[in-house]
Amino acid sequence: MTRTKLFTDEEKLLMAKLIDHYKCPSIAKMKFQQVYPDLDPDYSTMTYNAKKWLETGSVARRNKAKSGKNTIDKQIQNIKVSAATAQHLTMKWIKTSSNIQAPLTTSRLQRINTINVSRKTVKKILTSSERKNRLATCQILLDKIRKDGNFALNTLFSGEACFHIDGTVTRQNYKKNRHSTIADINVGNISLKTNMVMVWCGMCNDSIVGPYFFRQSINSNHYLNMLQEYAIPALKRLGLLHQCFFQQDDCDYHYSRKILRYLHSTFPNRWMGRTTSAPIAFPSKSSDLSPLHFYLWNYLKKHVYNHNEHMTVEKLQQQIQSVLESFPKEEMTQITLQYAKRIVKCVEVEGKAFQI
């Protein structure tokens, strides 16, 4: 038998006192119904209220924190105050620094123009084989840098990133697997949404190659078309085609057979990627070894989204184009030196993840 309504504190208190007095739920229920004949509480309800009354001295319900828009607005205001001095917001940082709990989720925060939250925190968990691969590759690269002082300058670092109109940037260089908590996304065929821009870029010597904007779902055919009709002609105009060492990231559509054949014919013994068929097998989970990922994408995010105006896809493309055209060439040398330092550091720590 179940109760027919929510009981008042007065009714629950009577249940508790009757149970405590008669020590028998059936007798206590009979006495209770003599006072409230229209109510039919079950035995578990009566014994629960008796236990609560004996333990706490009260049968009143605890006041729960109010939920809804007012509570959310207060939480958001607290975050804005706390975030005034923060450079990198994550949900973990928000919860620990502002004492914020669910249901204030990342998706809700992303809808607020004044708060840009990183959806996840990048944390590399490298297996022993991955560390060995990183170490082996860095030893090869370090040997080339020592033999040829211009090797780092002549390396063309390339890759894609998704820029969203809400201020988030998703780099397309990692593969998800059960050993990793990597934030970035890597899929074989990426469908572009109306609120984002996929941009390809390359860095070599003192030149920026790009940006190239993909305007449709991306697969190996579109990537090959970009290489043939945009990247390679741009390298020819810059006089870099026959001297640069081409490097591409981990995206699956970079490694179809036709892409590999094209790279072998265009950059004979002068390219690196994740496949073992590459002249240099660039290790996975190694964004810390690519200037695009440890510098350029962050630079773009900082300068592209520094305006308070409403962002559209067209404005976003214009901003990216403008920022790259005004990119200071004198910084390219420093970036290359940073790359060489990271190669040395990776060898020193035997392929383990590191920070500089």
Coordinates of N, CA, C and O in Angstrom, one line a residue, residues 96-255:
T96 N 37.0 23.7 -9.9 CA 37.9 23.8 -8.8 C 38.0 25.3 -8.3 O 38.1 25.5 -7.1
S97 N 38.1 26.2 -9.2 CA 38.3 27.6 -8.8 C 37.1 28.4 -8.4 O 37.1 29.3 -7.7
S98 N 35.9 28.0 -9.0 CA 34.7 28.7 -8.8 C 33.7 27.9 -8.0 O 32.6 28.4 -7.8
N99 N 34.0 26.6 -7.7 CA 33.1 25.8 -6.9 C 31.8 25.6 -7.7 O 30.7 25.7 -7.1
I100 N 31.9 25.3 -9.0 CA 30.8 25.1 -9.8 C 30.5 23.7 -10.0 O 31.4 22.8 -10.1
Q101 N 29.2 23.3 -9.9 CA 28.8 21.9 -10.1 C 27.8 21.8 -11.3 O 27.4 22.8 -11.8
A102 N 27.5 20.5 -11.7 CA 26.5 20.3 -12.7 C 25.2 21.0 -12.2 O 25.0 21.1 -11.0
P103 N 24.3 21.4 -13.1 CA 24.3 21.2 -14.5 C 24.9 22.2 -15.4 O 24.6 22.4 -16.5
L104 N 25.9 23.0 -14.9 CA 26.6 24.0 -15.7 C 27.6 23.3 -16.5 O 28.7 23.1 -16.1
T105 N 27.2 22.9 -17.8 CA 28.1 22.1 -18.6 C 28.9 22.9 -19.6 O 28.6 24.1 -19.8
T106 N 29.8 22.3 -20.3 CA 30.6 23.0 -21.3 C 29.8 23.6 -22.4 O 30.0 24.7 -22.8
S107 N 28.8 22.8 -22.8 CA 28.0 23.3 -23.9 C 27.2 24.5 -23.6 O 27.0 25.4 -24.4
R108 N 26.8 24.6 -22.3 CA 26.1 25.9 -21.9 C 27.0 27.1 -21.9 O 26.7 28.2 -22.3
L109 N 28.2 26.8 -21.4 CA 29.2 27.9 -21.4 C 29.6 28.4 -22.8 O 29.9 29.5 -23.0
Q110 N 29.6 27.4 -23.7 CA 30.0 27.8 -25.0 C 29.1 28.7 -25.7 O 29.4 29.4 -26.6
R111 N 27.8 28.7 -25.2 CA 26.8 29.6 -25.8 C 26.9 31.0 -25.3 O 26.2 31.9 -25.7
I112 N 27.8 31.2 -24.3 CA 28.0 32.6 -23.8 C 29.2 33.2 -24.5 O 30.4 32.7 -24.4
N113 N 29.1 34.2 -25.3 CA 30.1 34.8 -26.1 C 31.3 35.2 -25.3 O 32.5 35.2 -25.8
T114 N 31.1 35.6 -24.0 CA 32.3 36.1 -23.3 C 33.1 35.1 -22.6 O 34.1 35.4 -21.9
I115 N 32.7 33.8 -22.7 CA 33.4 32.7 -22.1 C 33.8 31.7 -23.1 O 32.9 31.1 -23.7
N116 N 35.0 31.4 -23.3 CA 35.5 30.4 -24.2 C 36.1 29.3 -23.4 O 37.2 29.5 -22.8
V117 N 35.6 28.1 -23.4 CA 36.0 27.0 -22.6 C 36.6 25.9 -23.4 O 36.0 25.5 -24.4
S118 N 37.8 25.5 -23.1 CA 38.4 24.3 -23.7 C 37.6 23.1 -23.3 O 37.4 22.8 -22.2
R119 N 37.2 22.3 -24.3 CA 36.3 21.2 -24.0 C 37.0 20.1 -23.2 O 36.4 19.5 -22.4
K120 N 38.2 19.9 -23.5 CA 38.9 18.9 -22.7 C 40.4 19.4 -22.5 O 40.8 20.3 -23.2
T121 N 41.1 18.7 -21.6 CA 42.4 19.1 -21.3 C 43.3 18.0 -22.0 O 43.1 16.8 -21.8
V122 N 44.3 18.5 -22.8 CA 45.2 17.6 -23.4 C 46.2 17.0 -22.4 O 46.9 17.7 -21.8
K123 N 46.2 15.7 -22.3 CA 47.1 15.0 -21.4 C 47.6 13.8 -22.1 O 46.9 12.8 -22.3
K124 N 48.8 13.7 -22.5 CA 49.4 12.6 -23.2 C 49.7 11.5 -22.3 O 50.4 11.6 -21.3
I125 N 49.2 10.3 -22.7 CA 49.6 9.1 -22.0 C 50.2 8.2 -23.0 O 49.6 7.6 -23.8
L126 N 51.5 8.1 -23.0 CA 52.3 7.4 -24.0 C 52.6 6.0 -23.6 O 53.1 5.8 -22.4
T127 N 52.4 5.1 -24.4 CA 52.8 3.7 -24.1 C 54.3 3.6 -24.4 O 55.0 4.5 -24.9
S128 N 54.9 2.5 -23.9 CA 56.3 2.3 -24.1 C 56.8 2.3 -25.5 O 57.8 2.8 -25.9
S129 N 55.9 1.6 -26.4 CA 56.3 1.6 -27.8 C 56.2 3.0 -28.4 O 57.0 3.3 -29.3
E130 N 55.2 3.8 -28.0 CA 55.1 5.2 -28.5 C 56.3 6.0 -28.1 O 56.8 6.8 -28.8
R131 N 56.8 5.8 -26.9 CA 58.0 6.5 -26.4 C 59.2 6.1 -27.2 O 60.0 7.0 -27.6
K132 N 59.3 4.8 -27.5 CA 60.4 4.4 -28.3 C 60.4 5.0 -29.7 O 61.4 5.4 -30.3
N133 N 59.2 5.0 -30.3 CA 59.0 5.6 -31.6 C 59.4 7.1 -31.6 O 60.1 7.6 -32.5
R134 N 58.9 7.8 -30.6 CA 59.3 9.3 -30.5 C 60.8 9.4 -30.4 O 61.4 10.3 -31.0
L135 N 61.4 8.6 -29.5 CA 62.8 8.7 -29.3 C 63.6 8.4 -30.6 O 64.5 9.2 -31.0
A136 N 63.2 7.4 -31.3 CA 63.9 7.0 -32.5 C 63.8 8.1 -33.6 O 64.8 8.4 -34.3
T137 N 62.6 8.6 -33.7 CA 62.4 9.7 -34.7 C 63.2 11.0 -34.4 O 63.8 11.6 -35.2
C138 N 63.2 11.3 -33.1 CA 63.9 12.5 -32.7 C 65.4 12.4 -32.8 O 66.1 13.3 -33.1
Q139 N 65.9 11.2 -32.6 CA 67.3 10.9 -32.9 C 67.7 11.1 -34.3 O 68.7 11.7 -34.6
I140 N 66.8 10.6 -35.2 CA 67.0 10.8 -36.7 C 67.0 12.3 -37.0 O 67.9 12.8 -37.7
L141 N 66.0 13.0 -36.5 CA 65.9 14.4 -36.8 C 67.0 15.2 -36.2 O 67.5 16.2 -36.9
L142 N 67.5 14.9 -35.0 CA 68.6 15.6 -34.4 C 69.9 15.4 -35.2 O 70.7 16.3 -35.4
D143 N 70.0 14.2 -35.7 CA 71.2 13.9 -36.6 C 71.2 14.7 -37.8 O 72.2 15.3 -38.3
K144 N 70.0 14.9 -38.5 CA 69.9 15.7 -39.7 C 70.1 17.1 -39.4 O 70.7 17.9 -40.2
I145 N 69.6 17.6 -38.2 CA 69.8 19.0 -37.9 C 71.3 19.3 -37.6 O 71.8 20.4 -38.0
R146 N 72.0 18.4 -37.0 CA 73.4 18.6 -36.8 C 74.3 18.5 -38.1 O 75.3 19.2 -38.2
K147 N 73.8 17.7 -39.0 CA 74.5 17.6 -40.3 C 74.2 18.7 -41.2 O 75.1 19.2 -42.0
D148 N 73.0 19.2 -41.2 CA 72.5 20.3 -42.1 C 71.9 21.4 -41.2 O 70.8 21.2 -40.7
G149 N 72.6 22.5 -41.1 CA 72.1 23.6 -40.2 C 70.8 24.2 -40.7 O 70.1 24.8 -39.9
N150 N 70.4 23.9 -42.0 CA 69.2 24.5 -42.5 C 68.0 23.5 -42.6 O 67.0 23.8 -43.1
F151 N 68.3 22.3 -42.0 CA 67.2 21.3 -42.1 C 65.9 21.7 -41.4 O 64.8 21.6 -42.0
A152 N 66.0 22.2 -40.2 CA 64.8 22.7 -39.5 C 64.1 23.8 -40.2 O 62.9 23.9 -40.3
L153 N 64.9 24.8 -40.8 CA 64.4 25.9 -41.5 C 63.6 25.4 -42.8 O 62.6 26.0 -43.2
N154 N 64.1 24.4 -43.4 CA 63.6 23.9 -44.7 C 62.5 22.8 -44.5 O 62.0 22.3 -45.5
T155 N 62.1 22.6 -43.3 CA 61.0 21.6 -43.0 C 59.7 22.3 -43.1 O 59.5 23.4 -42.5
L156 N 58.8 21.8 -44.0 CA 57.5 22.4 -44.1 C 56.5 21.6 -43.2 O 56.2 20.5 -43.4
F157 N 56.1 22.3 -42.1 CA 55.2 21.7 -41.2 C 53.8 22.1 -41.6 O 53.5 23.3 -41.9
S158 N 52.9 21.1 -41.8 CA 51.6 21.3 -42.3 C 50.5 20.6 -41.4 O 50.8 19.7 -40.7
G159 N 49.3 21.1 -41.5 CA 48.2 20.5 -40.8 C 46.9 21.3 -40.9 O 46.9 22.4 -41.4
E160 N 45.8 20.7 -40.3 CA 44.5 21.4 -40.4 C 44.0 21.7 -38.9 O 44.4 21.0 -38.0
A161 N 43.2 22.6 -38.8 CA 42.5 22.9 -37.6 C 41.1 23.5 -37.9 O 40.9 24.1 -38.9
C162 N 40.2 23.1 -37.0 CA 38.8 23.7 -37.1 C 38.6 24.9 -36.2 O 38.9 24.8 -35.0
F163 N 38.3 26.0 -36.8 CA 38.0 27.2 -36.0 C 36.5 27.4 -36.0 O 35.8 27.5 -37.0
H164 N 35.9 27.5 -34.8 CA 34.5 27.6 -34.6 C 34.2 29.1 -34.3 O 35.0 29.8 -33.7
I165 N 33.0 29.5 -34.7 CA 32.6 30.9 -34.5 C 32.4 31.2 -33.0 O 32.4 32.4 -32.6
D166 N 32.3 30.2 -32.1 CA 32.2 30.5 -30.7 C 33.5 30.6 -30.0 O 33.6 30.9 -28.8
G167 N 34.6 30.5 -30.8 CA 35.9 30.8 -30.2 C 36.8 29.6 -29.9 O 37.9 29.7 -29.4
T168 N 36.3 28.4 -30.1 CA 37.0 27.2 -29.9 C 37.8 26.7 -31.1 O 37.4 27.0 -32.2
V169 N 38.9 26.1 -30.9 CA 39.8 25.6 -32.0 C 40.0 24.1 -31.7 O 40.4 23.7 -30.6
T170 N 39.8 23.3 -32.7 CA 40.0 21.8 -32.7 C 41.1 21.5 -33.6 O 40.9 21.6 -34.8
R171 N 42.2 21.0 -33.1 CA 43.3 20.6 -33.9 C 43.0 19.1 -34.4 O 42.6 18.3 -33.7
Q172 N 43.4 18.9 -35.7 CA 43.1 17.6 -36.3 C 44.3 16.7 -36.4 O 44.8 16.4 -37.5
N173 N 44.9 16.4 -35.2 CA 46.2 15.6 -35.4 C 46.3 14.4 -34.5 O 47.2 13.6 -34.6
Y174 N 45.3 14.1 -33.7 CA 45.4 13.0 -32.8 C 44.4 11.9 -33.1 O 43.3 12.2 -33.6
K175 N 44.8 10.7 -32.8 CA 43.9 9.5 -33.0 C 43.4 9.1 -31.6 O 44.2 9.0 -30.7
K176 N 42.1 8.9 -31.4 CA 41.6 8.5 -30.1 C 41.9 7.0 -30.0 O 41.8 6.2 -30.9
N177 N 42.3 6.6 -28.8 CA 42.5 5.2 -28.5 C 42.3 5.0 -27.0 O 42.2 5.9 -26.2
R178 N 42.3 3.8 -26.5 CA 42.0 3.5 -25.2 C 43.1 3.8 -24.2 O 42.9 3.8 -23.0
H179 N 44.3 4.1 -24.7 CA 45.4 4.5 -23.9 C 45.5 6.0 -23.7 O 46.4 6.5 -23.0
S180 N 44.6 6.8 -24.3 CA 44.8 8.2 -24.3 C 43.7 9.0 -23.8 O 42.5 8.6 -23.9
T181 N 44.0 10.1 -23.3 CA 42.9 11.1 -22.9 C 43.1 12.4 -23.7 O 42.7 13.4 -23.3
I182 N 43.6 12.2 -24.9 CA 43.8 13.3 -25.8 C 42.5 13.9 -26.2 O 41.5 13.3 -26.5
A183 N 42.5 15.3 -26.3 CA 41.3 16.0 -26.5 C 40.9 16.1 -28.0 O 39.8 16.1 -28.4
D184 N 42.0 16.1 -28.9 CA 41.7 16.4 -30.3 C 41.1 15.3 -31.0 O 41.1 14.1 -30.6
I185 N 40.4 15.6 -32.1 CA 39.6 14.6 -32.9 C 40.3 14.3 -34.2 O 40.9 15.2 -34.8
N186 N 40.3 13.0 -34.6 CA 40.8 12.6 -35.8 C 39.9 11.6 -36.4 O 39.7 10.5 -35.9
V187 N 39.3 11.9 -37.5 CA 38.4 10.9 -38.2 C 38.7 10.9 -39.7 O 39.4 11.7 -40.2
G188 N 38.2 9.8 -40.3 CA 38.6 9.6 -41.7 C 37.9 10.6 -42.7 O 38.4 11.0 -43.7
N189 N 36.7 11.0 -42.4 CA 35.9 11.9 -43.2 C 35.2 12.9 -42.3 O 34.3 12.6 -41.6
I190 N 35.7 14.2 -42.3 CA 35.2 15.2 -41.4 C 34.1 16.0 -42.1 O 34.3 16.6 -43.2
S191 N 32.9 16.1 -41.5 CA 31.8 16.8 -42.0 C 31.9 18.2 -41.4 O 31.8 18.4 -40.2
L192 N 31.9 19.2 -42.3 CA 32.0 20.6 -41.8 C 30.6 21.1 -41.5 O 29.6 20.9 -42.2
K193 N 30.5 21.8 -40.3 CA 29.2 22.4 -39.9 C 29.2 23.8 -40.3 O 30.2 24.4 -40.7
T194 N 28.0 24.4 -40.2 CA 27.8 25.8 -40.7 C 28.5 26.8 -39.8 O 28.6 28.0 -40.1
N195 N 28.9 26.4 -38.6 CA 29.4 27.3 -37.6 C 30.9 27.2 -37.4 O 31.5 27.6 -36.4
M196 N 31.6 26.6 -38.4 CA 33.0 26.3 -38.3 C 33.7 26.4 -39.6 O 33.1 26.4 -40.7
V197 N 35.1 26.6 -39.5 CA 35.9 26.7 -40.7 C 37.1 25.7 -40.5 O 37.7 25.7 -39.5
M198 N 37.3 24.9 -41.5 CA 38.5 24.0 -41.5 C 39.6 24.7 -42.4 O 39.4 25.0 -43.6
V199 N 40.7 24.9 -41.8 CA 41.8 25.6 -42.4 C 43.0 24.8 -42.5 O 43.4 24.1 -41.5
W200 N 43.7 24.7 -43.6 CA 45.0 24.1 -43.7 C 46.1 25.2 -43.8 O 45.9 26.2 -44.4
C201 N 47.2 24.9 -43.2 CA 48.3 25.8 -43.2 C 49.6 25.1 -43.2 O 49.7 23.9 -42.8
G202 N 50.7 25.8 -43.7 CA 52.0 25.2 -43.7 C 53.0 26.3 -43.3 O 52.8 27.5 -43.5
M203 N 54.1 25.9 -42.6 CA 55.1 26.8 -42.2 C 56.5 26.3 -42.7 O 56.8 25.1 -42.4
C204 N 57.2 27.1 -43.3 CA 58.5 26.7 -43.8 C 59.4 27.9 -44.0 O 59.0 28.9 -44.6
N205 N 60.6 27.8 -43.4 CA 61.6 28.9 -43.5 C 61.0 30.1 -42.9 O 60.6 30.1 -41.8
D206 N 60.9 31.2 -43.7 CA 60.3 32.4 -43.1 C 58.9 32.7 -43.8 O 58.4 33.8 -43.9
S207 N 58.3 31.6 -44.3 CA 57.1 31.7 -45.1 C 55.9 31.0 -44.4 O 56.1 29.9 -43.9
I208 N 54.7 31.5 -44.6 CA 53.5 30.9 -44.2 C 52.8 30.5 -45.5 O 52.6 31.3 -46.4
V209 N 52.5 29.2 -45.7 CA 51.8 28.7 -46.9 C 50.4 28.5 -46.5 O 50.0 27.6 -45.7
G210 N 49.5 29.3 -47.1 CA 48.1 29.3 -46.7 C 47.6 30.6 -46.2 O 48.4 31.6 -46.3
P211 N 46.4 30.6 -45.8 CA 45.5 29.5 -45.4 C 44.7 29.0 -46.6 O 44.4 29.7 -47.6
Y212 N 44.4 27.7 -46.5 CA 43.5 27.1 -47.5 C 42.2 26.7 -46.7 O 42.3 25.9 -45.7
F213 N 41.0 27.1 -47.2 CA 39.8 26.8 -46.5 C 39.1 25.7 -47.2 O 38.8 25.8 -48.4
F214 N 38.8 24.6 -46.5 CA 38.0 23.5 -47.0 C 36.5 23.9 -46.9 O 36.1 24.3 -45.8
R215 N 35.8 23.8 -48.0 CA 34.4 24.3 -48.0 C 33.4 23.1 -48.1 O 32.2 23.3 -48.3
Q216 N 33.8 21.9 -47.8 CA 32.9 20.7 -47.9 C 33.5 19.6 -47.0 O 34.6 19.8 -46.4
S217 N 32.8 18.5 -46.8 CA 33.3 17.4 -46.1 C 34.6 17.0 -46.6 O 34.8 16.9 -47.8
I218 N 35.6 16.7 -45.7 CA 36.9 16.4 -46.1 C 37.2 14.9 -46.2 O 37.0 14.2 -45.2
N219 N 37.8 14.5 -47.3 CA 38.3 13.1 -47.4 C 39.6 13.2 -48.2 O 40.2 14.3 -48.5
S220 N 40.2 12.0 -48.5 CA 41.5 12.0 -49.1 C 41.5 12.6 -50.5 O 42.5 13.2 -50.9
N221 N 40.3 12.6 -51.2 CA 40.2 13.2 -52.5 C 40.4 14.7 -52.4 O 41.1 15.4 -53.2
H222 N 39.7 15.3 -51.4 CA 39.8 16.8 -51.2 C 41.1 17.2 -50.8 O 41.6 18.2 -51.2
Y223 N 41.8 16.4 -49.9 CA 43.1 16.7 -49.5 C 44.1 16.6 -50.6 O 44.9 17.5 -50.8
L224 N 44.0 15.6 -51.4 CA 44.9 15.5 -52.6 C 44.7 16.7 -53.6 O 45.6 17.2 -54.1
N225 N 43.4 17.0 -53.8 CA 43.1 18.2 -54.6 C 43.7 19.5 -54.1 O 44.3 20.3 -54.9
M226 N 43.7 19.6 -52.8 CA 44.3 20.8 -52.2 C 45.8 20.8 -52.4 O 46.4 21.8 -52.7
L227 N 46.5 19.7 -52.2 CA 47.9 19.6 -52.4 C 48.3 19.9 -53.9 O 49.2 20.7 -54.1
Q228 N 47.5 19.4 -54.8 CA 47.9 19.5 -56.2 C 47.6 20.9 -56.8 O 48.3 21.5 -57.5
E229 N 46.5 21.5 -56.3 CA 46.0 22.8 -56.9 C 46.4 24.0 -56.1 O 46.3 25.1 -56.6
Y230 N 46.8 23.8 -54.8 CA 47.1 24.9 -54.0 C 48.5 24.9 -53.3 O 49.3 25.7 -53.6
A231 N 48.7 23.8 -52.6 CA 50.0 23.8 -51.8 C 51.2 23.7 -52.7 O 52.2 24.5 -52.5
I232 N 51.2 22.8 -53.6 CA 52.4 22.6 -54.5 C 52.7 23.8 -55.4 O 53.8 24.3 -55.4
P233 N 51.6 24.4 -56.0 CA 51.9 25.7 -56.7 C 52.4 26.8 -55.8 O 53.3 27.6 -56.3
A234 N 51.9 26.9 -54.6 CA 52.4 27.9 -53.7 C 53.8 27.7 -53.3 O 54.6 28.6 -53.3
L235 N 54.2 26.4 -53.1 CA 55.6 26.1 -52.8 C 56.5 26.5 -54.0 O 57.7 26.9 -53.8
K236 N 56.0 26.2 -55.2 CA 56.8 26.6 -56.4 C 57.0 28.1 -56.5 O 58.2 28.6 -56.8
R237 N 56.0 28.9 -56.2 CA 56.1 30.3 -56.3 C 57.1 30.8 -55.2 O 57.8 31.8 -55.5
L238 N 57.2 30.2 -54.1 CA 58.1 30.6 -53.0 C 59.5 30.0 -53.2 O 60.4 30.3 -52.5
G239 N 59.7 29.1 -54.2 CA 61.0 28.5 -54.5 C 61.4 27.5 -53.4 O 62.6 27.2 -53.2
L240 N 60.4 26.9 -52.8 CA 60.6 25.9 -51.7 C 60.4 24.5 -52.1 O 60.7 23.6 -51.3
L241 N 59.8 24.2 -53.2 CA 59.3 22.9 -53.6 C 60.4 21.9 -53.6 O 60.2 20.7 -53.1
H242 N 61.6 22.2 -54.1 CA 62.6 21.2 -54.3 C 63.6 21.2 -53.2 O 64.6 20.5 -53.3
Q243 N 63.4 22.0 -52.1 CA 64.3 22.0 -51.0 C 63.6 21.7 -49.7 O 64.3 21.4 -48.7
C244 N 62.3 21.8 -49.6 CA 61.6 21.6 -48.3 C 61.5 20.1 -48.0 O 61.4 19.3 -48.9
F245 N 61.4 19.8 -46.7 CA 61.1 18.5 -46.2 C 59.7 18.5 -45.7 O 59.4 19.2 -44.7
F246 N 58.8 17.9 -46.4 CA 57.3 18.0 -46.1 C 56.9 17.1 -44.9 O 57.3 15.9 -44.8
Q247 N 56.2 17.7 -43.9 CA 55.7 17.0 -42.8 C 54.2 17.2 -42.7 O 53.7 18.3 -42.8
Q248 N 53.4 16.1 -42.5 CA 52.0 16.2 -42.3 C 51.6 15.4 -41.0 O 52.3 14.6 -40.5
D249 N 50.4 15.8 -40.5 CA 50.0 15.2 -39.2 C 49.3 13.9 -39.3 O 49.3 13.3 -40.4
D250 N 48.6 13.6 -38.3 CA 48.0 12.2 -38.2 C 46.6 12.0 -38.8 O 46.1 10.9 -38.6
C251 N 46.0 12.9 -39.4 CA 44.7 12.7 -39.9 C 44.6 11.5 -40.8 O 45.5 11.3 -41.7
D252 N 43.6 10.7 -40.7 CA 43.5 9.4 -41.4 C 43.5 9.7 -42.9 O 44.0 8.9 -43.7
Y253 N 42.8 10.8 -43.4 CA 42.7 11.0 -44.8 C 44.0 11.4 -45.5 O 44.1 11.6 -46.7
H254 N 45.0 11.6 -44.7 CA 46.3 12.0 -45.2 C 47.1 10.7 -45.7 O 48.1 10.8 -46.3
Y255 N 46.5 9.5 -45.4 CA 47.3 8.3 -45.6 C 46.7 7.3 -46.5 O 46.9 6.1 -46.3

